[in-house]
Short mmCIF file of C-alpha atoms in Angstrom, two decimals:
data_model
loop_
_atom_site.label_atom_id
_atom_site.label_comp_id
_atom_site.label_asym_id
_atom_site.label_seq_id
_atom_site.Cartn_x
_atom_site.Cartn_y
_atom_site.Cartn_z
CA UNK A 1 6.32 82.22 49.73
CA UNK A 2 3.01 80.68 50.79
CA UNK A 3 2.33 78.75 54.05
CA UNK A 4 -1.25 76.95 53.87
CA UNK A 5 -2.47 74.71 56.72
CA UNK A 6 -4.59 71.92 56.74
CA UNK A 7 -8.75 71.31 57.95
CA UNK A 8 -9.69 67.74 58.54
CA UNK A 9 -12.81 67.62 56.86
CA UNK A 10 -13.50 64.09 58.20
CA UNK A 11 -16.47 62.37 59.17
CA UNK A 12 -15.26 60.51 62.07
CA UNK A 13 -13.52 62.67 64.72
CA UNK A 14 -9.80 62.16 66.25
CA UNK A 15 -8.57 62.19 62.58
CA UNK A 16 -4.37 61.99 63.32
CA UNK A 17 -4.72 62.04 66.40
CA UNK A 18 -6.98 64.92 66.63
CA UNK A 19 -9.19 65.80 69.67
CA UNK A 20 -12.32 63.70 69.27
CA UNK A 21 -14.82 66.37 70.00
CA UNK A 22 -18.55 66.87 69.54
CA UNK A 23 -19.30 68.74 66.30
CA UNK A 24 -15.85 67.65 65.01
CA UNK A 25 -17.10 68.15 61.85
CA UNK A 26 -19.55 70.97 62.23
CA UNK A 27 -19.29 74.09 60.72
CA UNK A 28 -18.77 75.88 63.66
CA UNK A 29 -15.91 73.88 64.14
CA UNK A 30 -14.17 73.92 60.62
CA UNK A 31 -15.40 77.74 60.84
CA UNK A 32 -13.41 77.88 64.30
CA UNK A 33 -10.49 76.79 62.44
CA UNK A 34 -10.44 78.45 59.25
CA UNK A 35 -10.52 81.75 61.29
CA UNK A 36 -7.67 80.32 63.62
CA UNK A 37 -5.77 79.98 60.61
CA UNK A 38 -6.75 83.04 59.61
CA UNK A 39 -5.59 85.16 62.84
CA UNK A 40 -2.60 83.21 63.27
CA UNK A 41 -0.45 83.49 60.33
CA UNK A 42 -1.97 81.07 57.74
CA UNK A 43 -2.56 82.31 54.01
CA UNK A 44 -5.00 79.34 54.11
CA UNK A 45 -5.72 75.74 54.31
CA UNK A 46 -5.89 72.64 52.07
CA UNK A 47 -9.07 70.86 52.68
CA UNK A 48 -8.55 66.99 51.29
CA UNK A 49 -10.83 64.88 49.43
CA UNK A 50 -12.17 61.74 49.02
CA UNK A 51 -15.81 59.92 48.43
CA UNK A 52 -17.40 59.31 51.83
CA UNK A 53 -15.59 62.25 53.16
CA UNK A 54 -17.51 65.97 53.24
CA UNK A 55 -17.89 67.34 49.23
CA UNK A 56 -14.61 69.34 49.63
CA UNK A 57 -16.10 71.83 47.67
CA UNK A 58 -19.02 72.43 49.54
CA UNK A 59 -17.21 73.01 52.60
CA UNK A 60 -14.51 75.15 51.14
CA UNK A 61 -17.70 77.60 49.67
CA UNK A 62 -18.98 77.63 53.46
CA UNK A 63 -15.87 78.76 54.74
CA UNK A 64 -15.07 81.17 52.15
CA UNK A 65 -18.10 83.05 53.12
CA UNK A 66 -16.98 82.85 56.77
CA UNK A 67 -13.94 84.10 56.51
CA UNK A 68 -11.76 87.42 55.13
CA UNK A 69 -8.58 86.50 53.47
CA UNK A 70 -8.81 82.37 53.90
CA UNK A 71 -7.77 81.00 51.32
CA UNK A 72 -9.30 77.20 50.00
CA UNK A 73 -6.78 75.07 49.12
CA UNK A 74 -9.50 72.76 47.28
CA UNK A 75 -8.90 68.69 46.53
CA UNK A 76 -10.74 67.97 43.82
CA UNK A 77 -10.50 64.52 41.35
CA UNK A 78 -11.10 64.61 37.67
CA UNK A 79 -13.62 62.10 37.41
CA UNK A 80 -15.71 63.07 40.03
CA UNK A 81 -16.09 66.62 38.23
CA UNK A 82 -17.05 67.11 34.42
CA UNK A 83 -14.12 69.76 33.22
CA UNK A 84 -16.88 72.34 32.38
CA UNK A 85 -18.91 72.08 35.56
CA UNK A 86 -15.67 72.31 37.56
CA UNK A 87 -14.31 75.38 35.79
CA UNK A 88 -18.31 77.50 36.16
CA UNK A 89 -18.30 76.11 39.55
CA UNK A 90 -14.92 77.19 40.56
CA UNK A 91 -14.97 80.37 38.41
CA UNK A 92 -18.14 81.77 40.22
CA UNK A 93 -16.62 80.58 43.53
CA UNK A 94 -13.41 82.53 42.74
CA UNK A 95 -15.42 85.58 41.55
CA UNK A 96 -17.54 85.11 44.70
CA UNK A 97 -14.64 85.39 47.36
CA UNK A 98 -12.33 88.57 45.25
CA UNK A 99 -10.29 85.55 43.79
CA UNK A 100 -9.26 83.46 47.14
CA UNK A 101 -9.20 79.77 45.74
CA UNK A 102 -6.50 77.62 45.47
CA UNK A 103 -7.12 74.43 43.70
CA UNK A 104 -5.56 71.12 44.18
CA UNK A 105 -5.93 68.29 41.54
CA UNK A 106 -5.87 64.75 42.71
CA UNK A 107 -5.17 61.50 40.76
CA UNK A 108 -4.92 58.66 43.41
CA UNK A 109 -6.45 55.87 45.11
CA UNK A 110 -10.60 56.41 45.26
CA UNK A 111 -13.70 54.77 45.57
CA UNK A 112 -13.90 55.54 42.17
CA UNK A 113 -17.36 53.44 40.97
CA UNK A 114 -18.81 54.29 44.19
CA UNK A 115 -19.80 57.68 42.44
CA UNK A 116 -20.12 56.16 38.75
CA UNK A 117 -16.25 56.59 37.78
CA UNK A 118 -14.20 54.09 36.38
CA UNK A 119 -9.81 53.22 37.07
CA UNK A 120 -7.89 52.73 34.04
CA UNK A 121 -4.12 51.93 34.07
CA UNK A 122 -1.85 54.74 35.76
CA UNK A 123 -0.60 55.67 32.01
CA UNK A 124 -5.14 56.15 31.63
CA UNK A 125 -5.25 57.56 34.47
CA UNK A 126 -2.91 60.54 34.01
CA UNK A 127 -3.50 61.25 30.56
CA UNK A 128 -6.79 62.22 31.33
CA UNK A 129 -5.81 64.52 34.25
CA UNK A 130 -3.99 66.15 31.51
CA UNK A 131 -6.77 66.49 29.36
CA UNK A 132 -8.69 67.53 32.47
CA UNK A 133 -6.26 70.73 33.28
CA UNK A 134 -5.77 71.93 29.86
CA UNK A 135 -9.38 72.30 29.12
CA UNK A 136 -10.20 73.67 32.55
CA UNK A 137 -7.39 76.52 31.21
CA UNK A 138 -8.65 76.79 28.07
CA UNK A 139 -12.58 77.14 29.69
CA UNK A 140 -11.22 79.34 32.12
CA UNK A 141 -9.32 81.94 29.93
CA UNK A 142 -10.73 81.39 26.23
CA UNK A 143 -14.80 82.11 24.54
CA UNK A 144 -16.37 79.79 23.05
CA UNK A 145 -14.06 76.56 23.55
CA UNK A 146 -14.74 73.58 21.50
CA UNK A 147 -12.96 70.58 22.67
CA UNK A 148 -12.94 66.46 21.83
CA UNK A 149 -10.03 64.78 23.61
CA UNK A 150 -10.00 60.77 24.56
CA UNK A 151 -11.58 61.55 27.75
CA UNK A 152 -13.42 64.66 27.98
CA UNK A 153 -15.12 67.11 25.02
CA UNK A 154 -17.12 70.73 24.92
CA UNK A 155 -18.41 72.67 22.33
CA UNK A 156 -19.27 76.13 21.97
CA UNK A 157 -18.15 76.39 25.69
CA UNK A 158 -18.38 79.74 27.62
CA UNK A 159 -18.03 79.89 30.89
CA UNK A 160 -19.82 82.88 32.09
CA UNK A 161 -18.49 83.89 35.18
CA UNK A 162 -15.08 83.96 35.04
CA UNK A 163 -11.91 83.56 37.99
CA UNK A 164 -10.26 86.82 38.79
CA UNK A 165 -7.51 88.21 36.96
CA UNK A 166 -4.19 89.71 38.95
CA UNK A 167 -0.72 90.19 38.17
CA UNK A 168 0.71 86.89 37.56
CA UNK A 169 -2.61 85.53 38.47
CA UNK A 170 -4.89 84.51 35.19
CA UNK A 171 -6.59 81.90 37.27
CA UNK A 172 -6.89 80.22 40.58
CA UNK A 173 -3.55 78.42 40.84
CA UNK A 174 -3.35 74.26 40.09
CA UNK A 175 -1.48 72.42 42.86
CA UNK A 176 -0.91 68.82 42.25
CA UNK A 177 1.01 65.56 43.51
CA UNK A 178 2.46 62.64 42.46
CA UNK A 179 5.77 61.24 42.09
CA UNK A 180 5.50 58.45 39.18
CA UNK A 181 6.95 58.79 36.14
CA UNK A 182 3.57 59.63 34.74
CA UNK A 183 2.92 61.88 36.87
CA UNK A 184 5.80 63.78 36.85
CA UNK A 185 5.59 64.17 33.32
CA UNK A 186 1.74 66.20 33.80
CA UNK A 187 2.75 68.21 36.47
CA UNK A 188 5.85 69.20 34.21
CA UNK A 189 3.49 70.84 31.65
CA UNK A 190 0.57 71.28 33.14
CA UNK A 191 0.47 71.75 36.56
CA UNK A 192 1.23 75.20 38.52
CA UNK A 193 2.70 73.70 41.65
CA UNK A 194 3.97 70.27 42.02
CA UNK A 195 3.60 69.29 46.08
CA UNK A 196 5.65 66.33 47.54
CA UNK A 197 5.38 64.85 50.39
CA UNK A 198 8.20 64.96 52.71
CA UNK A 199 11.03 63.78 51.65
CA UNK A 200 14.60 64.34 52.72
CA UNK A 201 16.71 67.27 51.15
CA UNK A 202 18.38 64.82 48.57
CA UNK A 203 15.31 63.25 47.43
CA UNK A 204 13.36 66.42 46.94
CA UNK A 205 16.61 67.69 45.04
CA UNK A 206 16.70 64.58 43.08
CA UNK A 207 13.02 65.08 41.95
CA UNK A 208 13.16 69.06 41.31
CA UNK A 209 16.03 68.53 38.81
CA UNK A 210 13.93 65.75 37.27
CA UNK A 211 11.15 67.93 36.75
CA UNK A 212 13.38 70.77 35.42
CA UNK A 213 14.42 68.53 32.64
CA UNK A 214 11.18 67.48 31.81
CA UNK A 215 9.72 70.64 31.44
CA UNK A 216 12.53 71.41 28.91
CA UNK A 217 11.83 67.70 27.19
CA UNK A 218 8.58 68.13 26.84
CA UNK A 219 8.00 71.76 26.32
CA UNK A 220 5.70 73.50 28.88
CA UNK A 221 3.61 76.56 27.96
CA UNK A 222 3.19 78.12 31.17
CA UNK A 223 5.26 79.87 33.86
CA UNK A 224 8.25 77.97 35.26
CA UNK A 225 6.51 74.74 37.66
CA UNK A 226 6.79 75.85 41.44
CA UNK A 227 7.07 73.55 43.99
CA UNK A 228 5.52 72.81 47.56
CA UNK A 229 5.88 70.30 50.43
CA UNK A 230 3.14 69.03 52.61
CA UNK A 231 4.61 67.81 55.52
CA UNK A 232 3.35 67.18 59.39
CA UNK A 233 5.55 69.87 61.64
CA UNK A 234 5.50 68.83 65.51
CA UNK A 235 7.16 72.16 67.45
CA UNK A 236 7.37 72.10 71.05
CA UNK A 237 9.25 75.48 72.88
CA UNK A 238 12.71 73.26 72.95
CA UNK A 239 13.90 70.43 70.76
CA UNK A 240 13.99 68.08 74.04
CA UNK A 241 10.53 68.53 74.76
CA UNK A 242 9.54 67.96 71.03
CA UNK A 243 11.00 64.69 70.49
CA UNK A 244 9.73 63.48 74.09
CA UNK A 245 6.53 64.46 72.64
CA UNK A 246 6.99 63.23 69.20
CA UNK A 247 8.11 59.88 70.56
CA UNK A 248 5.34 59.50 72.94
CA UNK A 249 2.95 59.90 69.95
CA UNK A 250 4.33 57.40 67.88
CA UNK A 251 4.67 54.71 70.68
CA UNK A 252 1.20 55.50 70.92
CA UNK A 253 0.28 54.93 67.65
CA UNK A 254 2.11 51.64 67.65
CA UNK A 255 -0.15 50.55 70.48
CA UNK A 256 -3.35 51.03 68.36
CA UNK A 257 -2.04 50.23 64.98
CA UNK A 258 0.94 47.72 64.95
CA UNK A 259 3.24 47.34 62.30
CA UNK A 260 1.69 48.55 58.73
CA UNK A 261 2.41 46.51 55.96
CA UNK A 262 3.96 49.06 53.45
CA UNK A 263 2.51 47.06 50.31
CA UNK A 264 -0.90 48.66 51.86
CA UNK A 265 -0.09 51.98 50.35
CA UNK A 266 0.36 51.58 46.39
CA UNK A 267 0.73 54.93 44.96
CA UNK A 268 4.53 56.00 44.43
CA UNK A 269 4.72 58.38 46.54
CA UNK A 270 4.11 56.81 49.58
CA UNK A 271 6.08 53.97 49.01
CA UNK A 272 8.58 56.26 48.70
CA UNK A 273 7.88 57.94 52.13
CA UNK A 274 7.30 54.32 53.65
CA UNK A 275 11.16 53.16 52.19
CA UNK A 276 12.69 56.00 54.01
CA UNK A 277 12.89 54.21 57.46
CA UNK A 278 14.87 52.06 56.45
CA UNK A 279 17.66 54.43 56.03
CA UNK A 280 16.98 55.10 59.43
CA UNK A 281 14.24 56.74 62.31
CA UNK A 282 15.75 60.32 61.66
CA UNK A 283 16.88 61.64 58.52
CA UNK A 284 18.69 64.92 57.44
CA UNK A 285 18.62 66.85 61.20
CA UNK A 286 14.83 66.01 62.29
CA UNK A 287 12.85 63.91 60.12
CA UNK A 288 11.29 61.35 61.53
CA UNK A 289 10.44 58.49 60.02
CA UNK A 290 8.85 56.32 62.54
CA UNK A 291 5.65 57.34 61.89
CA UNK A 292 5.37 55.79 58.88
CA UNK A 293 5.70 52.45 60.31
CA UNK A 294 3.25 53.01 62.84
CA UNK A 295 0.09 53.93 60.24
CA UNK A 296 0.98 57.33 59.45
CA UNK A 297 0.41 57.52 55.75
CA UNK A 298 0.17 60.91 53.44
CA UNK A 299 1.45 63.91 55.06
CA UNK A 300 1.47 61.76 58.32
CA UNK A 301 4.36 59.38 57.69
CA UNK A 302 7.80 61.98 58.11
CA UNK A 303 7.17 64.64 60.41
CA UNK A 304 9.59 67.40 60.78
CA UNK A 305 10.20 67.59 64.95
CA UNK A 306 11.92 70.59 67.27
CA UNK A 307 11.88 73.92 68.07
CA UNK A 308 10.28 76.32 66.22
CA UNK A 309 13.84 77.03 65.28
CA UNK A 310 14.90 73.85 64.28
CA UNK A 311 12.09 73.24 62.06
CA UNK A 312 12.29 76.70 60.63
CA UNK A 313 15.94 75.36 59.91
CA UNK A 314 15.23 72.73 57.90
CA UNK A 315 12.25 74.42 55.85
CA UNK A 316 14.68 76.91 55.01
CA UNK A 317 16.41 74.36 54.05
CA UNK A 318 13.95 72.70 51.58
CA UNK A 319 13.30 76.41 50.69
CA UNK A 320 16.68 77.23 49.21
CA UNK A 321 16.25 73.86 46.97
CA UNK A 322 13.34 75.75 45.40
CA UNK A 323 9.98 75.14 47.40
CA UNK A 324 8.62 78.11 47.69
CA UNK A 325 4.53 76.54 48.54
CA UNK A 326 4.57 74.84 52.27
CA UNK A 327 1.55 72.69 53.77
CA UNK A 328 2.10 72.06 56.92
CA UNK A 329 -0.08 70.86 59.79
CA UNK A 330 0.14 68.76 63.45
CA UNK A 331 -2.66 67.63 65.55
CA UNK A 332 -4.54 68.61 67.66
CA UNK A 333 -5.69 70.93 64.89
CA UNK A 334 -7.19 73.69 67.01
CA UNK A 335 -4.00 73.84 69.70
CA UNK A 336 -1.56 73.19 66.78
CA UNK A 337 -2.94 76.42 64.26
CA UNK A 338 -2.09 78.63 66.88
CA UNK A 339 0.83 77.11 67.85
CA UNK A 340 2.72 76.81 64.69
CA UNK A 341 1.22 80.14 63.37
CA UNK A 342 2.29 82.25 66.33
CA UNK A 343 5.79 80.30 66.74
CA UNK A 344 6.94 79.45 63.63
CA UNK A 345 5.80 81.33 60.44
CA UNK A 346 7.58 84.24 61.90
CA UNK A 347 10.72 82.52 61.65
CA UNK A 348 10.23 81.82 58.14
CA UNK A 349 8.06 84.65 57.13
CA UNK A 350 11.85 86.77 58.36
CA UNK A 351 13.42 85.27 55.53
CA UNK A 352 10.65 85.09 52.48
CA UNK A 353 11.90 86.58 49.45
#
């Protein structure tokens, strides 16, 4: 079981609602944070990316250094990195930190030529991903790799500092999302850990046994695909108090936002999310939906809302469907670290395998 946070690397402050404080984005701050996360529970914390948001990468290598046992949970987009720059760069930072990075691979919605890359189709798009985490592998675990795919080549490739090596552990482990058909069908064979966003129980269900089947389709060379949900958790000492709270946020947001027209969001995955409220504004025991309406997009749309033992509930929940990876995070950032660390991971870490 792994339960990773979340740092809002963001330029502008009060991202989610997050205080809006001087040196939001400083790295005292994110330092602040990381060690937070650190000291209360946290195995680590995904740090998002995105072009005119902080290099992900660079901020991740700062914190590494600041920290003991943090562990980067690193966005990075093919596209954006060359496959052999990514795997020296990621290699040394590995080697660098006794073999603390976590990597996340991202295929979305970017400002793609604002940093000289090009959008194909989605079928374009996620074959090269493909390409992008095989040779990354191969670079990260082989000598002298030549490579010439559709997208990206090498040859005579050596990367000289390599990731550490553990049980179970040849490499820095490859989280990635999406839930299109194309998609799907990468993270099936290539991926380490497939994250969704969340989803009630029969959906996630739904799309674990999909994956199942197409890593028996389609063959997959690896260990068995894990799976991880990235989810906003709001946890208050009683379940009245969190869903006063919950609800005050989201009228809130519906003050400063209005209505969001769902055919803003085009990947998959969050039209999926976005669909949910029509089924209703609370789904399974405590997901809420209404966020989503509101302009709560990504892990913001569903929130799981209660007690630390109601929401320890229903990850257990989602845990016996076979997520074993869970993201979680609520704003105020600082208050919400220590909150959710001291009140809830004990509740789940009781029950970890």
């Amino acid at each position: 079981m792994t339960f990773l946070w979340y740092l809002p690397n963001q330029v502008d402050p009060g991202h989610r609602g997050d205080d809006a404080v001087a040196g939001h984005n400083s790295l005292e701050r994110l330092t602040e944070l990381a060690r937070l996360a650190e000291d209360h529970g946290w195995g680590g914390a995904l740090i998002g990316t995105g072009w005119g948001r902080p290099d992900t990468f660079t901020v991740a290598t700062a914190l590494a250094a600041r920290t003991t046992t943090f562990q980067p949970l690193v966005a990075i987009r093919p596209g954006y990195w060359q496959p052999a720059h990514f795997a020296s760069a990621a290699g040394t930072l590995d080697q660098l930190t006794g073999g603390r990075l976590l990597v996340n691979i991202v295929s979305g919605q970017d400002n793609l030529a604002a940093y000289g890359d090009s959008e194909g189709d989605q079928a374009q798009r996620y074959a090269r991903t493909r390409e992008f985490l095989q040779l990354v592998r191969r670079l990260w675990t082989e000598e002298d790799v030549s490579y010439a795919g559709e997208y990206f080549s090498v040859t005579g490739s050596t990367v000289a500092t390599r990731p550490v090596v553990r049980q179970g552990r040849p490499h820095p482990r490859l989280y990635f999302g999406g839930a299109s058909d194309a998609a799907q069908r990468v993270a099936a064979t290539d991926a380490d850990v497939q994250l969704f966003w969340g989803e009630p129980l029969d959906g996630i269900a739904e799309r674990i046994s999909r994956l199942r089947s197409l890593e028996s389709e389609l063959g997959r060379e690896h260990p068995p695909l894990e799976f991880g949900l990235r989810i906003t958790t709001l946890v208050r000492d009683t379940t009245e108090q969190a869903w006063t709270d919950a609800e005050a946020k989201v009228a809130t947001m519906a003050e400063a936002a209005g209505f969001r027209d769902r055919r803003w969001f085009k990947a998959v995955g969050q039209q999926r999310l976005l669909e949910l409220a029509e089924r209703g504004d609370v789904l399974d025991d405590n997901l809420y939906t209404a966020p989503g309406k509101y302009g709560g997009g990504g892990a913001g749309t569903t929130w799981l809302v209660g007690s630390p033992d109601d929401v320890a509930k229903s990850l257990r929940k989602y845990q016996d469907l076979g997520v074993t990876h869970f993201i979680l995070s609520d704003t105020p950032y600082r208050e919400e670290t220590v909150r959710v660390g001291d009140q809830l991971l004990p509740l789940l870490q009781e029950t970890a395998p």
